[in-house]
XYZ file of C-alpha atoms in Angstrom:
564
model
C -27.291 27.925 46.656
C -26.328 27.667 50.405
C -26.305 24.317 50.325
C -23.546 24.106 47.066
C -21.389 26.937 49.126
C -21.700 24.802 52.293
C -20.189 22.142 50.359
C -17.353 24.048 48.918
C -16.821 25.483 52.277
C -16.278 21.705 54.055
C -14.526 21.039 50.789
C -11.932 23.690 51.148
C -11.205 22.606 55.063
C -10.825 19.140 54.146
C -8.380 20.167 51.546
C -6.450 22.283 54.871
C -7.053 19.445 56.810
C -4.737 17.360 53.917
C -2.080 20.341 54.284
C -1.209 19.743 57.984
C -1.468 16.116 57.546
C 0.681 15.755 54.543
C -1.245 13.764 52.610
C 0.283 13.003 49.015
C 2.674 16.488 49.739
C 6.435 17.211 50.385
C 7.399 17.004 54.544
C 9.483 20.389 55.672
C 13.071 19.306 55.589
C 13.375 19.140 59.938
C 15.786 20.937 62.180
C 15.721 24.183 59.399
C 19.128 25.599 58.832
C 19.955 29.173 57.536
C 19.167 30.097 54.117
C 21.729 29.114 51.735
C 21.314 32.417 50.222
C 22.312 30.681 46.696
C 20.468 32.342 43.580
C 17.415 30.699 42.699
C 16.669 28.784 40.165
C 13.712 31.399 38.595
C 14.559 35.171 37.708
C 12.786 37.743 39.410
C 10.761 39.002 36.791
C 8.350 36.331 37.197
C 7.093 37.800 40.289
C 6.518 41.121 38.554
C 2.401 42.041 37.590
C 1.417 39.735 34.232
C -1.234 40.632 32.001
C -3.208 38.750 28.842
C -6.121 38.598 26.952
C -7.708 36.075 26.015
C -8.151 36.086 22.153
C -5.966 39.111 20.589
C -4.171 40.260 17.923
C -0.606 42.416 17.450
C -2.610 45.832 17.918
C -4.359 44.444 20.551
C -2.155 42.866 22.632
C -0.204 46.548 21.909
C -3.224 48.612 22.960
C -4.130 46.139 26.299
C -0.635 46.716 27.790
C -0.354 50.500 26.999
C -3.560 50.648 28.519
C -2.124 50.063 31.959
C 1.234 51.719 31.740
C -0.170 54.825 30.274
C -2.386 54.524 33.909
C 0.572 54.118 36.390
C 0.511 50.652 36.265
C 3.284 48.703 36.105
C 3.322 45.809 33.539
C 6.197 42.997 33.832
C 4.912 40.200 31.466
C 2.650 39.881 28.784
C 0.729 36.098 27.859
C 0.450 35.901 23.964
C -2.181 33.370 24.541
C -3.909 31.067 21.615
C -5.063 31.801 18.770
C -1.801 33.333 17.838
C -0.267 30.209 15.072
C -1.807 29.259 12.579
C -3.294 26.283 13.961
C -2.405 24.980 17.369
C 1.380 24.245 17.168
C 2.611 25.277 14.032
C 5.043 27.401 15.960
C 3.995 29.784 12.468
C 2.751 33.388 13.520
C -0.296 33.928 11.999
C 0.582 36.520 9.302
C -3.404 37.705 10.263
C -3.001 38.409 13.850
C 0.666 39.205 14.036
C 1.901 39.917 11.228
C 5.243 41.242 13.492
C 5.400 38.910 16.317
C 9.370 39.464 16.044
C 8.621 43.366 16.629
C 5.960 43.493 19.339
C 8.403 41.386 21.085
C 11.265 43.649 20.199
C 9.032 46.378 21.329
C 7.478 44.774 24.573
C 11.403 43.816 25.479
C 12.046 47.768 24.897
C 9.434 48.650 27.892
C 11.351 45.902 29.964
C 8.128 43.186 29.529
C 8.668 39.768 29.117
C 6.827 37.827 26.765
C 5.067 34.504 26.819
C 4.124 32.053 24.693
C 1.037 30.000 24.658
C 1.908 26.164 23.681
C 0.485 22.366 24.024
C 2.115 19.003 22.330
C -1.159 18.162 20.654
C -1.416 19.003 16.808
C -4.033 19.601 14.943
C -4.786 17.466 11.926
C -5.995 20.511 10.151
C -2.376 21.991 11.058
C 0.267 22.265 8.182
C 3.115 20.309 10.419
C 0.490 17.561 11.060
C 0.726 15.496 7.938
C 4.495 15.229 8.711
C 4.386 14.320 11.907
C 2.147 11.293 11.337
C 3.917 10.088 8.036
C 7.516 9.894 10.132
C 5.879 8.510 12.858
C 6.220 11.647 15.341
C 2.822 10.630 17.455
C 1.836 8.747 19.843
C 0.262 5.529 19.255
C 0.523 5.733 15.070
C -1.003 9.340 15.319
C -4.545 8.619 16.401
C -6.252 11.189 17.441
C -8.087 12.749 20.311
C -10.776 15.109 20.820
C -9.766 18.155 22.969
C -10.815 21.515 23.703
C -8.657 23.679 21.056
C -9.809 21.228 18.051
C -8.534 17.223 17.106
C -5.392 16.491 16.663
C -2.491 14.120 17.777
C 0.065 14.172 20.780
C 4.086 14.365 20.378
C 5.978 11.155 20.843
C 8.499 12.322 23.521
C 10.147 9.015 23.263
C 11.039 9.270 20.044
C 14.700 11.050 19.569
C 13.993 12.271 15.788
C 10.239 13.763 16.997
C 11.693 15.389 19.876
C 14.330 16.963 17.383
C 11.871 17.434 14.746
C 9.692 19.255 17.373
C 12.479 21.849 18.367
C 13.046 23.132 15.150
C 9.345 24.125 14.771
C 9.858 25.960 18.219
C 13.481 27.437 17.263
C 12.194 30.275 14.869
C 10.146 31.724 18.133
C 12.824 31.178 20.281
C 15.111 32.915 17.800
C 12.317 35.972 18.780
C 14.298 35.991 22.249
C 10.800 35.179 24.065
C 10.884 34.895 27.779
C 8.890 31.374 28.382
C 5.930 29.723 27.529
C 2.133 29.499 28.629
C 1.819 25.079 28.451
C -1.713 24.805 28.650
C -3.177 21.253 29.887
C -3.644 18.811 27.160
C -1.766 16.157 28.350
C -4.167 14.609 30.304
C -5.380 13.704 26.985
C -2.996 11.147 26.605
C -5.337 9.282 28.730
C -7.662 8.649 25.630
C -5.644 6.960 23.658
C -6.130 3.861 25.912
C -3.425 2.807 25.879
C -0.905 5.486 24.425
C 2.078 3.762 22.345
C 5.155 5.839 22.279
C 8.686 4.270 20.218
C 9.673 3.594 23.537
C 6.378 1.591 24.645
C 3.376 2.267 26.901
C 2.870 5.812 28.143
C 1.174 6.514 31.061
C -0.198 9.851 31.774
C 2.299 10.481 34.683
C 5.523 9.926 32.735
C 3.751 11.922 29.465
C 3.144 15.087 31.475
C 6.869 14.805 32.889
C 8.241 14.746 29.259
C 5.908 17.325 27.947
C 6.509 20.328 30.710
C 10.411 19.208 31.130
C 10.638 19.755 27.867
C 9.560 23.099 27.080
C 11.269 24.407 30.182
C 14.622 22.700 29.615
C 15.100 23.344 25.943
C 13.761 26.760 26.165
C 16.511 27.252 29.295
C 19.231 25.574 26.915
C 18.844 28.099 24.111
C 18.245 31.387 25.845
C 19.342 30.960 29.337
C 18.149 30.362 32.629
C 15.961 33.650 33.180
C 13.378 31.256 31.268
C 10.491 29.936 32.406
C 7.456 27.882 31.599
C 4.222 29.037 33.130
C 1.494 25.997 33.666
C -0.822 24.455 35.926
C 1.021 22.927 39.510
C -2.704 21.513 40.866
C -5.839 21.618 39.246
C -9.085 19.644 39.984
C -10.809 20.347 36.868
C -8.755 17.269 35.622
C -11.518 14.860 36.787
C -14.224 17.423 37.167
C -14.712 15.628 40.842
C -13.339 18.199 42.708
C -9.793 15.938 43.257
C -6.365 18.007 43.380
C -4.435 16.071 40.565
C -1.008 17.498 40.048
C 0.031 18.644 36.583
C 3.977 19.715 36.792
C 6.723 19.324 38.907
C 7.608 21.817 41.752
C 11.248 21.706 40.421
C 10.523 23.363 36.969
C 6.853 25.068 37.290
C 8.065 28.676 39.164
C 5.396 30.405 37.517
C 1.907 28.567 38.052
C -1.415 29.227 37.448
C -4.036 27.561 39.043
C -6.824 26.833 35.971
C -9.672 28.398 34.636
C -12.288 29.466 37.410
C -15.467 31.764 36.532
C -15.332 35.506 37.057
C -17.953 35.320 40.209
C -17.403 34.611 44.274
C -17.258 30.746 43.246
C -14.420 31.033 41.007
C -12.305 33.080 42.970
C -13.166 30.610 46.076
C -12.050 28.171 43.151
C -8.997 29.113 42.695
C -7.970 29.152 46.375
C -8.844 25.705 46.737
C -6.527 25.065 43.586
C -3.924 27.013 45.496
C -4.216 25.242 48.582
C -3.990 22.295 46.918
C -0.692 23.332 45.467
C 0.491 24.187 48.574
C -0.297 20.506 49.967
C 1.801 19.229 47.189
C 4.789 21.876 47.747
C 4.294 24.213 45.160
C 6.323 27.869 45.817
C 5.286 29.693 42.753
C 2.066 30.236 41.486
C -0.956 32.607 41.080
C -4.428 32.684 39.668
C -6.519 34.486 36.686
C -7.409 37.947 38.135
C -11.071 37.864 37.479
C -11.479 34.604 35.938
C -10.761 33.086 33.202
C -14.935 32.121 32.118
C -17.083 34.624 32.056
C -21.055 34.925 31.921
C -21.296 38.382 30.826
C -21.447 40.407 33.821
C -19.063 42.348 35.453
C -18.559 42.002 39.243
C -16.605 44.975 40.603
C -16.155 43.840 44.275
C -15.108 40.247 42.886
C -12.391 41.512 40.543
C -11.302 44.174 43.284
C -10.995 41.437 46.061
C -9.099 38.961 43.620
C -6.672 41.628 42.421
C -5.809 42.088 46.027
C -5.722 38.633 46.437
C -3.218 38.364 43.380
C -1.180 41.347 45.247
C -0.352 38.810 47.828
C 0.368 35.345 45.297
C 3.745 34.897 44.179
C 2.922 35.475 41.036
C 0.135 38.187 40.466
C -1.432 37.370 36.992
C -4.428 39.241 35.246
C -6.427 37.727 31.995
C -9.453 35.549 30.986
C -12.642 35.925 29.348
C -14.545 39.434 29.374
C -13.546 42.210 31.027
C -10.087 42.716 32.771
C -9.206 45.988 32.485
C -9.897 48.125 35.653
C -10.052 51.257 34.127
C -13.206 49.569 32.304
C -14.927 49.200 35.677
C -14.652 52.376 37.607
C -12.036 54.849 38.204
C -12.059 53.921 41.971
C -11.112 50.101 40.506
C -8.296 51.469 38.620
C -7.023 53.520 41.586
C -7.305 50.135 44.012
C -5.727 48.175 41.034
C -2.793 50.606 40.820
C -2.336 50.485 44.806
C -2.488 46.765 45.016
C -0.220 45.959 41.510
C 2.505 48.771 43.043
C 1.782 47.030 46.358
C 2.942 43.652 45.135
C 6.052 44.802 43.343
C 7.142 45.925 46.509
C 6.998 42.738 48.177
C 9.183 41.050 45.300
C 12.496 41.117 47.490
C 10.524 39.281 49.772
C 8.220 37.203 47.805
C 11.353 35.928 45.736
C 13.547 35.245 49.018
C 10.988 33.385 50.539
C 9.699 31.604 47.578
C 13.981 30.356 47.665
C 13.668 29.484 51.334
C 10.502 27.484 50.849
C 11.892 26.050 47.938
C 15.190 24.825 49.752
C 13.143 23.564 52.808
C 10.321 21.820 51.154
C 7.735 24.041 52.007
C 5.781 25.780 49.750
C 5.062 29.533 49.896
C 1.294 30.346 50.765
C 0.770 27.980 53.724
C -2.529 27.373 54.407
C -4.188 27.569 58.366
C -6.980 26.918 60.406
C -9.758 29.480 59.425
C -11.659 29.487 56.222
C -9.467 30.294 53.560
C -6.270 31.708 55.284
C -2.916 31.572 54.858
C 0.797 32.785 55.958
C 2.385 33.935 53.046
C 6.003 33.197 53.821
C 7.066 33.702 57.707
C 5.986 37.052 58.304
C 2.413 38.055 56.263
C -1.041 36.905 57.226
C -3.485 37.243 54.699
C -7.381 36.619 55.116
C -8.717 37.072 51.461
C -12.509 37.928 51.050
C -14.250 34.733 49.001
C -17.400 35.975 49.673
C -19.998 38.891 49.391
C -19.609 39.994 53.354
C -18.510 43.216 54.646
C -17.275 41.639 57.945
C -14.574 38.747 57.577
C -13.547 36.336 60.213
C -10.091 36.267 60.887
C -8.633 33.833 63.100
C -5.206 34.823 64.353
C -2.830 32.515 65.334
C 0.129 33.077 68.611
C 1.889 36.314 68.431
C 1.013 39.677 67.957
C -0.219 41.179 64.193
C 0.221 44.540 63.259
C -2.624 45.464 59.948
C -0.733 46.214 57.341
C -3.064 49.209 56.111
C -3.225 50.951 60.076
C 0.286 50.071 61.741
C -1.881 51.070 64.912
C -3.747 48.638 64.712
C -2.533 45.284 66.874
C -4.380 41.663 67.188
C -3.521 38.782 69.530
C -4.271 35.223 68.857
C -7.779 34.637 69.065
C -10.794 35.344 65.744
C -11.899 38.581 65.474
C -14.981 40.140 63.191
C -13.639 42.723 61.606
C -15.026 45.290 58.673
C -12.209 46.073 55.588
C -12.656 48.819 53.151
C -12.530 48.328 49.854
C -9.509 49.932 48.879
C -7.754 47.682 51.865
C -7.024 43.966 52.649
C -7.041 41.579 55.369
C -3.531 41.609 55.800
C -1.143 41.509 58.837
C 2.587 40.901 59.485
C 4.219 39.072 62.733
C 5.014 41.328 65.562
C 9.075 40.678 65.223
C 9.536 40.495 61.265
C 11.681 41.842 58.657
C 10.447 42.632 55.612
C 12.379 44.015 52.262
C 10.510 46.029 49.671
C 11.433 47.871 46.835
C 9.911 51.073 46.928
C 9.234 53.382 44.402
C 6.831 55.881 45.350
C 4.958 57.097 48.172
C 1.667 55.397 46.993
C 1.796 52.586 49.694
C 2.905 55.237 52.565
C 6.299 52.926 52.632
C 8.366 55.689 51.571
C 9.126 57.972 48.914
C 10.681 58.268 44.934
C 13.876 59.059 47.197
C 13.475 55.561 48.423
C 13.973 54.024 44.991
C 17.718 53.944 44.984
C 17.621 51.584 48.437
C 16.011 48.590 49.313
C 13.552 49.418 52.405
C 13.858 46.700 55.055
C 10.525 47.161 57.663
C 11.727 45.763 60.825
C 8.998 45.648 63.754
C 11.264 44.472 66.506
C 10.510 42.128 69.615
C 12.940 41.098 72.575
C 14.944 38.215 71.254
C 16.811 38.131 67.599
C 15.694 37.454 63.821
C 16.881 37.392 60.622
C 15.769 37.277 57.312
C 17.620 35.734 54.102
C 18.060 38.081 51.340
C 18.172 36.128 47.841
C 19.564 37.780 44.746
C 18.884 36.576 41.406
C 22.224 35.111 39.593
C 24.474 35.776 42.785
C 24.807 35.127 46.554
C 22.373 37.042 48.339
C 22.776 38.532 52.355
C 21.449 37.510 55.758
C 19.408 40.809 57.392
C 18.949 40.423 61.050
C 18.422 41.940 64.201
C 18.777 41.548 68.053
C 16.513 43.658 70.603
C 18.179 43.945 74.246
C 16.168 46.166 76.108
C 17.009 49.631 75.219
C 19.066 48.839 72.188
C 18.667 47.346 68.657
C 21.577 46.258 66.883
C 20.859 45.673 62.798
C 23.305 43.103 60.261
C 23.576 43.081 57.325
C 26.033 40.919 55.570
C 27.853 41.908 52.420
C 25.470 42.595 49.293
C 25.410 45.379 46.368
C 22.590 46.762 47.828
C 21.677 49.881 50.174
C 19.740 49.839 52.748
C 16.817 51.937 54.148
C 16.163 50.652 57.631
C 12.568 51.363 58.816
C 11.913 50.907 62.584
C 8.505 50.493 63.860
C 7.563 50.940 67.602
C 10.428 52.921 68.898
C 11.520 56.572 70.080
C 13.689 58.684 69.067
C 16.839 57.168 69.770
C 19.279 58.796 72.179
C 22.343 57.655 69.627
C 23.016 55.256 66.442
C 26.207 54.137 65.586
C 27.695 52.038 62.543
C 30.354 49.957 63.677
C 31.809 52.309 66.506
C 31.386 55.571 64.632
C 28.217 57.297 65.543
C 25.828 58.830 62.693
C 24.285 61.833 62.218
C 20.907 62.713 62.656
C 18.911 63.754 59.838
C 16.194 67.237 60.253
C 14.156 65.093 57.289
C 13.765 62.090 55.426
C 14.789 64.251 52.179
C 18.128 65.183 53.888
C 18.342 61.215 55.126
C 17.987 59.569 51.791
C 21.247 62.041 50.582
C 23.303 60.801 53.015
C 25.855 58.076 52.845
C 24.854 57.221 56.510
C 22.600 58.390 59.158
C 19.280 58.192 60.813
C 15.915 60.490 61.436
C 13.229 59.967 63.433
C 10.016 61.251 62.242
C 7.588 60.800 65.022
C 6.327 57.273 64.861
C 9.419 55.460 62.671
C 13.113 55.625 62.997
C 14.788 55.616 59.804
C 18.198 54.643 59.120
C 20.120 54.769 56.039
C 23.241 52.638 54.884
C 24.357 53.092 51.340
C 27.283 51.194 51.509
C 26.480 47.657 52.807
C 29.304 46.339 50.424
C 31.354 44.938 53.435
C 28.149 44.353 55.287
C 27.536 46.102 58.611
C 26.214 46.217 62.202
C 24.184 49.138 63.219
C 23.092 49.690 66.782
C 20.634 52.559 67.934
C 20.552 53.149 71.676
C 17.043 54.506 73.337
């Protein structure tokens, strides 16, 4: 057993070692300039808290997802995963299992949760659409078919105009549901089988198949209901080969909602899955999570596993949770539900800055969890650290690179580049943020110790100053977002903020009650509490250890300056 993790352990650095050397990946565009601050091309909602089981009906897919709102927890998307047709494909709800698709989707849409799709190109010859597809010619190399995992059955001619057309209007009745995007599982290695694969067009290789397949889906699905879309598939995944090789499935410029394979619901899975993520990182990737869990599972449940992956997840750009067996966290413990809550609430806070700089990366070639030297660690953006456990060990090695980190969990506590041995509870995480960054959150409760329900109105912007100046791009979905910064001079701070719809809750970390604040040349009032604060158009209160400064009004942008 020590000898297999050793393996996966020199495995995992040689895939880091491919990161800084660029190996088969995207180089940063050089000489960075600011963000553009144009909208993105994913919505927002994709970095909200999925969840899915894996075989389900109507009632249960109903009773999963009530299961965690009626807990506290918040629930953005929902997976519809397979078997919900009536045979791979058919794009025809299985009257069976939902009976109402058209209604729980009505109903999930009601809640404000987006729904996806599970979907492949490969259909069954037991399916009611195949016989048509062979006789007209629809399949790839005369509709021969191929053994896969979900049955036998024969793959969609891209090439072919009147398949491609033929194929849509199978898909348009669920997309006339108003559905949010689709799960594309990966069959099209598949392709590969046919040896070689005939299309109308001529010989298809695997590479140009997979294109056609995953543009497909996302593009069409884009045309007819907008761009707030998205497909949701794999961007690297070594089980391809089974030889442990990161093969890339999609295309960084239309997969903003990954998901890195099926791993096993033990230590090795979720140590799985970060190599898969790594991997997609070598290769550019910005958006893109893992199975919360696991997606096999071998009948047990591992409580400290499915705790340290949820946390993981929490710090993903897309947190995701569904498999095989057990994924509810209530199920486990109430302590596991409490930590899930934390973590899931957690994550949604981080969206404004998990979305903005999942844009930047995008824009500059980079992708968003970048790995570094250490086992298993990674800089998520700019600004966050984060150390995940992969192991059963109380004590994890964390190897901090130049600057100064503040733990996210104990603002007290402060690390300088070097590796430290250090012990983490299990309701906390080895995370840290740069000594000089700005982070937004969205903040709706006081469960995180960010702020309060009166912080909901505002966006909170953490700012943990250093001598010098920084800023911080602001994206906004469907609009131009706004450039945050700062400058530190000695005994004053001055805060931008450029114009956006938003308002802004400044929190200041490290500095004493200032002497005066001013926005623009008119000086603020002082707040007695952070109750009184959050009613105010403008002003500031100091509450021992933070300043806070409110700005409700940022339509014309703004320049605040506090004086200590």
């Amino acid at each position: 057993m020590k000898i297999k993790l050793f393996f996966k352990r020199v495995f995992n650095l040689f895939l880091t070692f491919l990161f800084f050397i660029g190996s088969g990946g995207l180089k940063p565009t050089p000489n960075l300039d600011d963000p553009t601050l144009k909208a993105p091309q994913w919505p927002k909602w994709v970095h909200e808290h999925w969840v899915w089981e894996n075989v389900g009906t109507e009632d249960t897919a109903r009773e999963f997802v009530n299961g965690f709102l009626e807990r506290g927890i918040p629930v953005g998307a929902v997976i519809i995963d397979r078997p919900w047709a009536t045979d791979s494909n058919t794009f025809i709800p299985d009257p069976n299992l939902y009976p109402n698709l058209d209604k729980l989707i009505e109903e999930f849409h009601s809640k404000d949760i987006r729904v996806i799709m599970w979907a492949t190109s490969i259909v069954n010859e037991t399916a009611s659409n195949f016989k048509e597809g062979k006789e007209k010619g629809y399949f790839l190399s005369g509709g021969r078919t191929v053994k896969w995992w979900g049955g036998k059955g024969a793959l969609l001619d891209y090439s072919n105009p009147e398949a491609v057309e033929w194929w849509h209007k199978q898909m348009d009745p669920i997309l006339d549901m108003g559905i949010d995007g689709w799960k594309v599982d990966g069959t099209d290695p598949y392709v590969m089988l046919l040896a070689p694969a005939i299309g109308k067009s001529g010989l298809v290789t695997w590479n140009t198949y997979k294109d056609w397949v995953y543009r497909d889906f996302y593009e069409y699905t884009r045309q007819r209901l907008g761009n707030d879309r998205i497909i949701s598939a794999r961007p690297v995944d070594d089980q391809i080969t089974n030889l442990g090789l990161p093969l890339v499935s999609t295309s960084r410029d239309i997969n903003f909602a990954g998901w890195v394979g099926d791993n096993d619901n033990d230590w090795g899975g979720l140590r799985h899955a970060l190599n898969n993520m790594f991997s997609s990182a070598q290769f550019g990737f910005v958006s893109y999570g893992s199975d919360i869990g696991g997606f096999r599972n071998d009948g047990n449940m591992y409580k400290d596993v499915f705790i340290r992956w949820a946390q993981l997840g929490a710090f993903c750009p897309i947190m995701e949770n569904g498999g095989g067996g057990e994924h509810r966290p209530w199920m486990f413990d109430e302590e596991t539900n409490e930590i899930y809550r934390k973590f899931v609430k957690l994550h949604h806070e981080l969206i404004p800055y998990i979305y903005s700089q999942a844009a930047y990366s995008y824009e500059t070639n980079r992708p968003t969890m970048r790995p570094l030297k250490g086992e298993y660690m990674y800089m998520l953006g700019d600004e966050i650290l984060v150390a995940p456990y992969f192991d059963e060990v109380e004590t994890r090695l964390v190897y901090f690179p130049e600057g100064e980190w503040i733990y996210m969990f104990d603002e007290s506590r402060h690390y300088k580049k070097g590796v430290e041995a250090i012990k983490f509870p299990l309701d906390e995480f080895p995370v840290f943020i740069r000594k000089g960054a700005i982070i937004p959150l969205d903040v709706a409760d006081s469960e995180n110790g960010h702020g309060s329900e009166l912080s909901a109105p505002f966006t909170t912007v953490m700012l943990y100053p250093e001598e010098g100046t920084n800023k911080f791009g602001l994206y906004e979905e469907n609009k131009t977002g706004a450039m945050l910064s700062y400058t530190k001079k000695g005994s004053q701070l001055t805060i931008s903020a450029t114009e956006s719809e938003r308002s802004f809750l400044f929190r200041v970390y490290g500095e004493k009650a200032p002497k005066q604040v001013k926005l623009g040349d008119t000086a603020i009032p002082a707040a007695s509490s952070f109750e009184e604060l959050t009613a105010t158009d403008s002003g500031y209160f100091y509450d021992g250890s933070l300043l806070w400064i409110s700005l409700k009004d940022a339509s014309h942008g703004a320049e605040i300056k506090a004086y200590f």
